Amino acid sequence: MSNIAAFIDFKSGNPSSRSVQIINLVNSLAKSFTEVEQICFYTFDLADSSTINSSVPASLFQIKGISEAGTFSNSQLDEIAKSLILNNCTCVIGFKSALIDHILAAVSVQLNLPVISQVNSIDISNKNINFKQSIFSGKANSFIQTHLSSIIVLN
């Protein structure tokens, strides 16, 4: 069993347009990888899980306690990592932001998962995930192939 976690945000009680893209992506991954039994959505907003369409059972977790500087303490990061571990999330996805970068860099160490950042596009085929990644300040592209054991930061 391998589950997926996604960091999403809400506007006026509904997933933002960026979050809809992530929701569609994780649903595609869940359909392609039959070992996915659950999707865990994490948000900083007060939201209702009924606004999220999911192809497999889904849970919504609200993350609280962001400091005035827009960061988390080490104990808060540990709690997020523990939640990901308890829910057996081996694939974690989020859009690039200072806060998401802070969280995903910290939990990657505890989950022992590589971070694939600057992802511009994703193609799912033959039980593989193919990434197009921006490198050298966008002057070149890299292509990576992996399975569900990664932390993915979308541009």
JSON list of C-alpha atoms in Angstrom, two decimals:
[
{"chain": "A", "resi": 1, "resn": "MET", "atom": "CA", "xyz": [0.00, 0.00, 0.00]},
{"chain": "A", "resi": 2, "resn": "SER", "atom": "CA", "xyz": [1.25, 3.43, -0.95]},
{"chain": "A", "resi": 3, "resn": "ASN", "atom": "CA", "xyz": [-0.75, 6.58, -0.39]},
{"chain": "A", "resi": 4, "resn": "ILE", "atom": "CA", "xyz": [-0.51, 10.09, -1.79]},
{"chain": "A", "resi": 5, "resn": "ALA", "atom": "CA", "xyz": [-0.44, 13.38, 0.10]},
{"chain": "A", "resi": 6, "resn": "ALA", "atom": "CA", "xyz": [-1.14, 16.73, -1.52]},
{"chain": "A", "resi": 7, "resn": "PHE", "atom": "CA", "xyz": [-0.93, 20.25, -0.16]},
{"chain": "A", "resi": 8, "resn": "ILE", "atom": "CA", "xyz": [-3.85, 22.35, -1.41]},
{"chain": "A", "resi": 9, "resn": "ASP", "atom": "CA", "xyz": [-5.46, 25.69, -0.65]},
{"chain": "A", "resi": 10, "resn": "PHE", "atom": "CA", "xyz": [-8.98, 27.04, -0.77]},
{"chain": "A", "resi": 11, "resn": "LYS", "atom": "CA", "xyz": [-10.62, 30.26, -1.87]},
{"chain": "A", "resi": 12, "resn": "SER", "atom": "CA", "xyz": [-14.16, 31.05, -0.73]},
{"chain": "A", "resi": 13, "resn": "GLY", "atom": "CA", "xyz": [-14.57, 27.50, 0.55]},
{"chain": "A", "resi": 14, "resn": "ASN", "atom": "CA", "xyz": [-13.57, 25.80, -2.72]},
{"chain": "A", "resi": 15, "resn": "PRO", "atom": "CA", "xyz": [-10.21, 24.49, -3.93]},
{"chain": "A", "resi": 16, "resn": "SER", "atom": "CA", "xyz": [-8.20, 27.18, -5.73]},
{"chain": "A", "resi": 17, "resn": "SER", "atom": "CA", "xyz": [-7.46, 26.71, -9.44]},
{"chain": "A", "resi": 18, "resn": "ARG", "atom": "CA", "xyz": [-3.93, 25.50, -8.64]},
{"chain": "A", "resi": 19, "resn": "SER", "atom": "CA", "xyz": [-5.36, 23.06, -6.14]},
{"chain": "A", "resi": 20, "resn": "VAL", "atom": "CA", "xyz": [-7.84, 21.72, -8.68]},
{"chain": "A", "resi": 21, "resn": "GLN", "atom": "CA", "xyz": [-4.80, 20.88, -10.85]},
{"chain": "A", "resi": 22, "resn": "ILE", "atom": "CA", "xyz": [-3.21, 18.98, -7.96]},
{"chain": "A", "resi": 23, "resn": "ILE", "atom": "CA", "xyz": [-6.48, 17.17, -7.19]},
{"chain": "A", "resi": 24, "resn": "ASN", "atom": "CA", "xyz": [-6.76, 16.09, -10.84]},
{"chain": "A", "resi": 25, "resn": "LEU", "atom": "CA", "xyz": [-3.11, 14.97, -10.81]},
{"chain": "A", "resi": 26, "resn": "VAL", "atom": "CA", "xyz": [-3.43, 12.86, -7.66]},
{"chain": "A", "resi": 27, "resn": "ASN", "atom": "CA", "xyz": [-6.64, 11.31, -8.98]},
{"chain": "A", "resi": 28, "resn": "SER", "atom": "CA", "xyz": [-4.77, 10.34, -12.18]},
{"chain": "A", "resi": 29, "resn": "LEU", "atom": "CA", "xyz": [-1.96, 8.86, -10.10]},
{"chain": "A", "resi": 30, "resn": "ALA", "atom": "CA", "xyz": [-4.44, 6.89, -7.97]},
{"chain": "A", "resi": 31, "resn": "LYS", "atom": "CA", "xyz": [-6.06, 5.47, -11.11]},
{"chain": "A", "resi": 32, "resn": "SER", "atom": "CA", "xyz": [-2.70, 4.51, -12.64]},
{"chain": "A", "resi": 33, "resn": "PHE", "atom": "CA", "xyz": [-1.16, 3.04, -9.49]},
{"chain": "A", "resi": 34, "resn": "THR", "atom": "CA", "xyz": [-3.58, 0.50, -8.02]},
{"chain": "A", "resi": 35, "resn": "GLU", "atom": "CA", "xyz": [-1.60, 0.28, -4.77]},
{"chain": "A", "resi": 36, "resn": "VAL", "atom": "CA", "xyz": [-2.89, 3.76, -3.83]},
{"chain": "A", "resi": 37, "resn": "GLU", "atom": "CA", "xyz": [-5.67, 3.31, -1.29]},
{"chain": "A", "resi": 38, "resn": "GLN", "atom": "CA", "xyz": [-6.03, 6.83, 0.05]},
{"chain": "A", "resi": 39, "resn": "ILE", "atom": "CA", "xyz": [-5.27, 10.45, -0.74]},
{"chain": "A", "resi": 40, "resn": "CYS", "atom": "CA", "xyz": [-4.45, 12.75, 2.17]},
{"chain": "A", "resi": 41, "resn": "PHE", "atom": "CA", "xyz": [-5.03, 16.43, 1.47]},
{"chain": "A", "resi": 42, "resn": "TYR", "atom": "CA", "xyz": [-3.34, 19.00, 3.71]},
{"chain": "A", "resi": 43, "resn": "THR", "atom": "CA", "xyz": [-4.43, 22.62, 3.87]},
{"chain": "A", "resi": 44, "resn": "PHE", "atom": "CA", "xyz": [-3.81, 25.73, 5.95]},
{"chain": "A", "resi": 45, "resn": "ASP", "atom": "CA", "xyz": [-7.40, 26.88, 5.40]},
{"chain": "A", "resi": 46, "resn": "LEU", "atom": "CA", "xyz": [-10.61, 25.99, 7.17]},
{"chain": "A", "resi": 47, "resn": "ALA", "atom": "CA", "xyz": [-12.33, 23.85, 4.54]},
{"chain": "A", "resi": 48, "resn": "ASP", "atom": "CA", "xyz": [-14.87, 21.12, 3.96]},
{"chain": "A", "resi": 49, "resn": "SER", "atom": "CA", "xyz": [-13.68, 17.86, 2.41]},
{"chain": "A", "resi": 50, "resn": "SER", "atom": "CA", "xyz": [-16.95, 17.52, 0.48]},
{"chain": "A", "resi": 51, "resn": "THR", "atom": "CA", "xyz": [-15.62, 20.11, -1.99]},
{"chain": "A", "resi": 52, "resn": "ILE", "atom": "CA", "xyz": [-12.87, 17.69, -3.09]},
{"chain": "A", "resi": 53, "resn": "ASN", "atom": "CA", "xyz": [-13.58, 15.08, -5.76]},
{"chain": "A", "resi": 54, "resn": "SER", "atom": "CA", "xyz": [-11.45, 11.99, -5.26]},
{"chain": "A", "resi": 55, "resn": "SER", "atom": "CA", "xyz": [-11.21, 8.68, -7.10]},
{"chain": "A", "resi": 56, "resn": "VAL", "atom": "CA", "xyz": [-10.21, 6.85, -3.88]},
{"chain": "A", "resi": 57, "resn": "PRO", "atom": "CA", "xyz": [-11.02, 7.54, -0.23]},
{"chain": "A", "resi": 58, "resn": "ALA", "atom": "CA", "xyz": [-9.68, 10.93, 0.83]},
{"chain": "A", "resi": 59, "resn": "SER", "atom": "CA", "xyz": [-8.98, 12.74, 4.08]},
{"chain": "A", "resi": 60, "resn": "LEU", "atom": "CA", "xyz": [-8.53, 16.45, 4.67]},
{"chain": "A", "resi": 61, "resn": "PHE", "atom": "CA", "xyz": [-6.14, 17.66, 7.37]},
{"chain": "A", "resi": 62, "resn": "GLN", "atom": "CA", "xyz": [-5.94, 21.28, 8.46]},
{"chain": "A", "resi": 63, "resn": "ILE", "atom": "CA", "xyz": [-2.47, 22.50, 9.43]},
{"chain": "A", "resi": 64, "resn": "LYS", "atom": "CA", "xyz": [-2.56, 25.20, 12.10]},
{"chain": "A", "resi": 65, "resn": "GLY", "atom": "CA", "xyz": [-0.05, 27.37, 13.88]},
{"chain": "A", "resi": 66, "resn": "ILE", "atom": "CA", "xyz": [1.87, 29.23, 11.20]},
{"chain": "A", "resi": 67, "resn": "SER", "atom": "CA", "xyz": [4.12, 31.81, 12.88]},
{"chain": "A", "resi": 68, "resn": "GLU", "atom": "CA", "xyz": [3.96, 35.51, 12.02]},
{"chain": "A", "resi": 69, "resn": "ALA", "atom": "CA", "xyz": [7.12, 34.94, 9.95]},
{"chain": "A", "resi": 70, "resn": "GLY", "atom": "CA", "xyz": [5.24, 32.33, 7.88]},
{"chain": "A", "resi": 71, "resn": "THR", "atom": "CA", "xyz": [7.15, 29.30, 9.18]},
{"chain": "A", "resi": 72, "resn": "PHE", "atom": "CA", "xyz": [6.66, 26.32, 11.44]},
{"chain": "A", "resi": 73, "resn": "SER", "atom": "CA", "xyz": [8.59, 25.17, 14.48]},
{"chain": "A", "resi": 74, "resn": "ASN", "atom": "CA", "xyz": [10.54, 21.92, 14.36]},
{"chain": "A", "resi": 75, "resn": "SER", "atom": "CA", "xyz": [7.89, 20.23, 16.51]},
{"chain": "A", "resi": 76, "resn": "GLN", "atom": "CA", "xyz": [5.15, 21.31, 14.07]},
{"chain": "A", "resi": 77, "resn": "LEU", "atom": "CA", "xyz": [7.17, 19.97, 11.13]},
{"chain": "A", "resi": 78, "resn": "ASP", "atom": "CA", "xyz": [7.65, 16.72, 13.08]},
{"chain": "A", "resi": 79, "resn": "GLU", "atom": "CA", "xyz": [3.87, 16.45, 13.52]},
{"chain": "A", "resi": 80, "resn": "ILE", "atom": "CA", "xyz": [3.29, 16.91, 9.79]},
{"chain": "A", "resi": 81, "resn": "ALA", "atom": "CA", "xyz": [5.91, 14.24, 9.04]},
{"chain": "A", "resi": 82, "resn": "LYS", "atom": "CA", "xyz": [4.34, 11.87, 11.60]},
{"chain": "A", "resi": 83, "resn": "SER", "atom": "CA", "xyz": [0.95, 12.33, 9.95]},
{"chain": "A", "resi": 84, "resn": "LEU", "atom": "CA", "xyz": [2.44, 11.51, 6.54]},
{"chain": "A", "resi": 85, "resn": "ILE", "atom": "CA", "xyz": [4.15, 8.42, 7.97]},
{"chain": "A", "resi": 86, "resn": "LEU", "atom": "CA", "xyz": [1.02, 7.23, 9.84]},
{"chain": "A", "resi": 87, "resn": "ASN", "atom": "CA", "xyz": [-1.00, 7.58, 6.63]},
{"chain": "A", "resi": 88, "resn": "ASN", "atom": "CA", "xyz": [1.72, 5.72, 4.66]},
{"chain": "A", "resi": 89, "resn": "CYS", "atom": "CA", "xyz": [2.16, 8.60, 2.20]},
{"chain": "A", "resi": 90, "resn": "THR", "atom": "CA", "xyz": [5.09, 7.79, -0.07]},
{"chain": "A", "resi": 91, "resn": "CYS", "atom": "CA", "xyz": [4.27, 10.43, -2.67]},
{"chain": "A", "resi": 92, "resn": "VAL", "atom": "CA", "xyz": [3.85, 14.05, -1.55]},
{"chain": "A", "resi": 93, "resn": "ILE", "atom": "CA", "xyz": [2.87, 16.84, -3.95]},
{"chain": "A", "resi": 94, "resn": "GLY", "atom": "CA", "xyz": [2.62, 20.61, -3.61]},
{"chain": "A", "resi": 95, "resn": "PHE", "atom": "CA", "xyz": [2.99, 23.83, -5.59]},
{"chain": "A", "resi": 96, "resn": "LYS", "atom": "CA", "xyz": [6.15, 25.86, -5.06]},
{"chain": "A", "resi": 97, "resn": "SER", "atom": "CA", "xyz": [5.86, 28.49, -2.33]},
{"chain": "A", "resi": 98, "resn": "ALA", "atom": "CA", "xyz": [8.08, 29.51, 0.56]},
{"chain": "A", "resi": 99, "resn": "LEU", "atom": "CA", "xyz": [5.84, 27.70, 3.04]},
{"chain": "A", "resi": 100, "resn": "ILE", "atom": "CA", "xyz": [5.53, 24.48, 1.02]},
{"chain": "A", "resi": 101, "resn": "ASP", "atom": "CA", "xyz": [9.30, 24.49, 0.34]},
{"chain": "A", "resi": 102, "resn": "HIS", "atom": "CA", "xyz": [9.89, 24.83, 4.10]},
{"chain": "A", "resi": 103, "resn": "ILE", "atom": "CA", "xyz": [7.58, 21.90, 4.92]},
{"chain": "A", "resi": 104, "resn": "LEU", "atom": "CA", "xyz": [8.64, 19.54, 2.12]},
{"chain": "A", "resi": 105, "resn": "ALA", "atom": "CA", "xyz": [12.36, 20.04, 2.68]},
{"chain": "A", "resi": 106, "resn": "ALA", "atom": "CA", "xyz": [11.93, 19.17, 6.36]},
{"chain": "A", "resi": 107, "resn": "VAL", "atom": "CA", "xyz": [9.68, 16.14, 5.89]},
{"chain": "A", "resi": 108, "resn": "SER", "atom": "CA", "xyz": [11.79, 14.71, 3.04]},
{"chain": "A", "resi": 109, "resn": "VAL", "atom": "CA", "xyz": [14.52, 13.93, 5.56]},
{"chain": "A", "resi": 110, "resn": "GLN", "atom": "CA", "xyz": [12.15, 12.19, 7.95]},
{"chain": "A", "resi": 111, "resn": "LEU", "atom": "CA", "xyz": [10.38, 10.28, 5.17]},
{"chain": "A", "resi": 112, "resn": "ASN", "atom": "CA", "xyz": [13.68, 9.48, 3.42]},
{"chain": "A", "resi": 113, "resn": "LEU", "atom": "CA", "xyz": [12.22, 10.59, 0.09]},
{"chain": "A", "resi": 114, "resn": "PRO", "atom": "CA", "xyz": [13.92, 12.59, -2.66]},
{"chain": "A", "resi": 115, "resn": "VAL", "atom": "CA", "xyz": [12.58, 16.04, -3.52]},
{"chain": "A", "resi": 116, "resn": "ILE", "atom": "CA", "xyz": [11.96, 16.63, -7.22]},
{"chain": "A", "resi": 117, "resn": "SER", "atom": "CA", "xyz": [11.52, 20.38, -7.61]},
{"chain": "A", "resi": 118, "resn": "GLN", "atom": "CA", "xyz": [10.89, 22.81, -10.46]},
{"chain": "A", "resi": 119, "resn": "VAL", "atom": "CA", "xyz": [8.51, 20.31, -12.13]},
{"chain": "A", "resi": 120, "resn": "ASN", "atom": "CA", "xyz": [6.91, 21.82, -15.23]},
{"chain": "A", "resi": 121, "resn": "SER", "atom": "CA", "xyz": [5.00, 18.81, -16.54]},
{"chain": "A", "resi": 122, "resn": "ILE", "atom": "CA", "xyz": [4.13, 15.25, -15.62]},
{"chain": "A", "resi": 123, "resn": "ASP", "atom": "CA", "xyz": [3.27, 12.26, -17.77]},
{"chain": "A", "resi": 124, "resn": "ILE", "atom": "CA", "xyz": [2.03, 9.01, -16.26]},
{"chain": "A", "resi": 125, "resn": "SER", "atom": "CA", "xyz": [2.71, 5.84, -18.26]},
{"chain": "A", "resi": 126, "resn": "ASN", "atom": "CA", "xyz": [3.55, 2.18, -17.68]},
{"chain": "A", "resi": 127, "resn": "LYS", "atom": "CA", "xyz": [3.59, 2.50, -13.88]},
{"chain": "A", "resi": 128, "resn": "ASN", "atom": "CA", "xyz": [6.14, 5.31, -14.14]},
{"chain": "A", "resi": 129, "resn": "ILE", "atom": "CA", "xyz": [5.92, 9.03, -13.56]},
{"chain": "A", "resi": 130, "resn": "ASN", "atom": "CA", "xyz": [7.87, 11.08, -16.10]},
{"chain": "A", "resi": 131, "resn": "PHE", "atom": "CA", "xyz": [8.79, 14.64, -15.13]},
{"chain": "A", "resi": 132, "resn": "LYS", "atom": "CA", "xyz": [9.99, 17.58, -17.13]},
{"chain": "A", "resi": 133, "resn": "GLN", "atom": "CA", "xyz": [12.03, 19.70, -14.76]},
{"chain": "A", "resi": 134, "resn": "SER", "atom": "CA", "xyz": [13.36, 23.23, -15.24]},
{"chain": "A", "resi": 135, "resn": "ILE", "atom": "CA", "xyz": [17.07, 23.59, -14.47]},
{"chain": "A", "resi": 136, "resn": "PHE", "atom": "CA", "xyz": [19.71, 26.32, -14.76]},
{"chain": "A", "resi": 137, "resn": "SER", "atom": "CA", "xyz": [17.23, 29.10, -14.02]},
{"chain": "A", "resi": 138, "resn": "GLY", "atom": "CA", "xyz": [14.88, 27.87, -16.72]},
{"chain": "A", "resi": 139, "resn": "LYS", "atom": "CA", "xyz": [17.53, 27.80, -19.45]},
{"chain": "A", "resi": 140, "resn": "ALA", "atom": "CA", "xyz": [17.39, 24.01, -19.81]},
{"chain": "A", "resi": 141, "resn": "ASN", "atom": "CA", "xyz": [15.14, 21.06, -19.03]},
{"chain": "A", "resi": 142, "resn": "SER", "atom": "CA", "xyz": [15.82, 17.77, -17.35]},
{"chain": "A", "resi": 143, "resn": "PHE", "atom": "CA", "xyz": [13.71, 14.63, -17.72]},
{"chain": "A", "resi": 144, "resn": "ILE", "atom": "CA", "xyz": [13.26, 12.29, -14.76]},
{"chain": "A", "resi": 145, "resn": "GLN", "atom": "CA", "xyz": [11.44, 9.00, -14.42]},
{"chain": "A", "resi": 146, "resn": "THR", "atom": "CA", "xyz": [10.35, 7.68, -11.03]},
{"chain": "A", "resi": 147, "resn": "HIS", "atom": "CA", "xyz": [7.65, 5.77, -9.18]},
{"chain": "A", "resi": 148, "resn": "LEU", "atom": "CA", "xyz": [5.42, 6.86, -6.33]},
{"chain": "A", "resi": 149, "resn": "SER", "atom": "CA", "xyz": [8.24, 7.34, -3.81]},
{"chain": "A", "resi": 150, "resn": "SER", "atom": "CA", "xyz": [9.01, 11.03, -4.20]},
{"chain": "A", "resi": 151, "resn": "ILE", "atom": "CA", "xyz": [8.24, 14.52, -3.02]},
{"chain": "A", "resi": 152, "resn": "ILE", "atom": "CA", "xyz": [7.14, 16.57, -6.01]},
{"chain": "A", "resi": 153, "resn": "VAL", "atom": "CA", "xyz": [7.22, 20.37, -6.09]},
{"chain": "A", "resi": 154, "resn": "LEU", "atom": "CA", "xyz": [5.31, 21.80, -9.04]},
{"chain": "A", "resi": 155, "resn": "ASN", "atom": "CA", "xyz": [6.15, 25.19, -10.57]}
]
